[in-house]
Short mmCIF file of C-alpha atoms in Angstrom, two decimals:
data_model
loop_
_atom_site.label_atom_id
_atom_site.label_comp_id
_atom_site.label_asym_id
_atom_site.label_seq_id
_atom_site.Cartn_x
_atom_site.Cartn_y
_atom_site.Cartn_z
CA MET A 692 50.23 -107.47 98.17
CA GLU A 693 50.05 -108.29 101.87
CA SER A 694 47.93 -106.23 104.23
CA ARG A 695 49.61 -103.08 105.46
CA GLU A 696 47.50 -102.58 108.57
CA ASN A 697 50.67 -102.77 110.69
CA SER A 698 52.88 -100.32 108.81
CA HIS A 699 55.75 -100.62 111.30
CA PHE A 700 56.84 -103.94 109.79
CA LEU A 701 56.72 -105.15 106.20
CA SER A 702 58.29 -108.12 104.54
CA ALA A 703 60.68 -107.45 101.69
CA SER A 704 58.42 -109.46 99.39
CA THR A 705 55.57 -107.06 100.18
CA ILE A 706 57.64 -104.06 99.12
CA LYS A 707 59.04 -105.66 95.97
CA GLY A 708 57.10 -104.40 92.96
CA ASP A 709 55.69 -101.35 94.74
CA LYS A 710 55.31 -98.25 92.62
CA VAL A 711 57.50 -95.19 93.25
CA VAL A 712 56.24 -91.70 92.40
CA ASN A 713 57.50 -88.17 92.97
CA ARG A 714 55.63 -85.23 94.54
CA ALA A 715 54.29 -84.27 91.11
CA GLY A 716 52.68 -87.71 90.86
CA GLU A 717 55.00 -88.82 88.06
CA ASP A 718 55.74 -92.53 87.91
CA LEU A 719 59.42 -93.16 88.65
CA GLY A 720 59.32 -96.94 88.45
CA LYS A 721 59.06 -99.73 90.96
CA ILE A 722 61.04 -101.35 93.74
CA GLU A 723 62.93 -104.39 92.46
CA GLU A 724 65.05 -105.29 95.49
CA LEU A 725 66.09 -104.20 98.95
CA MET A 726 69.81 -104.47 99.65
CA ILE A 727 71.00 -105.17 103.18
CA ASP A 728 74.35 -104.00 104.55
CA LEU A 729 75.56 -107.17 106.28
CA GLU A 730 78.07 -105.28 108.47
CA ASP A 731 75.48 -102.87 109.86
CA GLY A 732 72.38 -105.03 109.54
CA ARG A 733 70.48 -102.20 107.87
CA VAL A 734 68.72 -101.63 104.59
CA ALA A 735 71.42 -99.85 102.59
CA TYR A 736 69.40 -99.02 99.52
CA ALA A 737 66.47 -99.97 97.36
CA VAL A 738 66.91 -100.98 93.75
CA LEU A 739 64.48 -99.06 91.56
CA SER A 740 63.69 -99.91 87.94
CA PHE A 741 63.03 -96.84 85.82
CA GLY A 742 62.69 -96.04 82.14
CA GLY A 743 62.18 -98.22 79.14
CA PHE A 744 58.91 -99.25 77.56
CA MET A 745 56.73 -102.06 78.89
CA GLY A 746 59.60 -103.42 80.98
CA MET A 747 62.07 -103.38 78.08
CA GLY A 748 65.15 -101.18 78.43
CA ASN A 749 64.58 -100.46 82.12
CA LYS A 750 67.64 -99.34 84.00
CA LEU A 751 68.19 -100.07 87.66
CA PHE A 752 69.10 -97.42 90.21
CA ALA A 753 70.37 -97.61 93.78
CA ILE A 754 68.19 -95.28 95.87
CA PRO A 755 69.01 -94.43 99.50
CA TRP A 756 66.45 -96.17 101.70
CA LYS A 757 65.92 -92.94 103.68
CA ALA A 758 65.05 -91.10 100.44
CA LEU A 759 61.88 -93.18 100.11
CA SER A 760 58.73 -92.41 102.09
CA LEU A 761 56.19 -95.21 102.36
CA LYS A 762 52.55 -94.32 101.77
CA PRO A 763 51.11 -97.57 103.18
CA HIS A 764 47.43 -96.91 102.54
CA GLU A 765 48.08 -95.79 98.96
CA HIS A 766 50.47 -98.73 98.31
CA PHE A 767 53.36 -96.71 96.90
CA PHE A 768 56.61 -95.01 97.84
CA LEU A 769 57.32 -91.32 97.44
CA LEU A 770 60.75 -90.24 96.16
CA ASN A 771 61.20 -86.48 96.28
CA VAL A 772 63.14 -86.02 93.02
CA ASP A 773 62.19 -84.66 89.62
CA LYS A 774 61.93 -87.14 86.79
CA GLU A 775 64.86 -85.37 85.09
CA ILE A 776 67.09 -86.24 88.07
CA MET A 777 66.30 -89.93 87.51
CA GLU A 778 66.92 -89.62 83.78
CA LYS A 779 70.41 -88.21 84.45
CA ALA A 780 71.27 -90.56 87.33
CA GLU A 781 73.89 -93.27 87.06
CA GLY A 782 72.04 -96.51 86.59
CA PHE A 783 73.01 -100.05 85.73
CA ASP A 784 71.79 -102.96 83.69
CA LYS A 785 70.02 -105.86 85.43
CA ASP A 786 72.70 -108.23 84.15
CA HIS A 787 75.69 -105.98 84.98
CA TRP A 788 75.50 -104.64 88.53
CA PRO A 789 78.33 -102.35 89.63
CA VAL A 790 80.78 -103.36 92.31
CA ILE A 791 79.15 -101.79 95.33
CA ASP A 792 81.46 -100.36 97.96
CA ARG A 793 81.06 -97.48 100.38
CA GLY A 794 82.76 -95.06 97.96
CA TRP A 795 80.24 -95.82 95.21
CA LEU A 796 77.36 -95.94 97.65
CA GLY A 797 78.44 -92.64 99.23
CA SER A 798 78.40 -90.87 95.87
CA MET A 799 74.92 -92.28 95.20
CA TYR A 800 73.65 -91.00 98.57
CA THR A 801 75.15 -87.57 97.81
CA TYR A 802 73.50 -87.51 94.36
CA TYR A 803 70.08 -87.91 95.97
CA GLY A 804 70.86 -85.36 98.70
CA HIS A 805 71.34 -87.70 101.65
CA LYS A 806 74.19 -88.31 104.04
CA PRO A 807 75.35 -91.95 103.95
CA TYR A 808 73.77 -93.94 106.78
CA TRP A 809 77.15 -95.04 108.12
CA GLN A 810 78.08 -91.38 108.71
CA VAL A 811 74.93 -90.54 110.65
CA GLU A 812 75.02 -90.82 114.42
CA LEU A 813 71.95 -92.51 115.81
CA PRO A 814 69.99 -90.84 118.65
CA GLY A 815 71.43 -91.85 122.01
CA GLN A 816 74.56 -93.27 120.38
CA THR A 817 77.82 -92.34 122.09
CA GLU A 818 81.36 -93.04 121.08
CA ILE A 819 83.38 -95.05 123.58
CA THR A 820 87.00 -93.89 123.44
CA GLN A 821 88.41 -96.07 126.23
CA PRO A 822 87.81 -99.73 126.92
CA LEU A 823 85.51 -100.53 129.81
CA ASN A 824 87.51 -102.42 132.45
#
């Protein structure tokens, strides 16, 4: 794992494999991938592996990036959900990823209690209704 002295920027390879726990300290798995929305240029979600035994039978889950809180000095992410929520969540097999579209992604964000990032107005963002001429 790379140094996390500068916690404002991390490479994706540094995050991959990081442990994810909940507030109760229960192990929820590890980060497998970060998925980038190419239209918006933002991290859309993290892929979390959870379940199984010794890496066998793990399911993958799309987790809203904003649902994860980095604990840089402890080298883990915090996901504020009960383990039962993860056990009931819609997951997918590593060899059979779902077709990801904004409908599917929106329902995943809602499941974890977050508003989809494409529906959130950024601070200082204004809508331009007329062309600037």
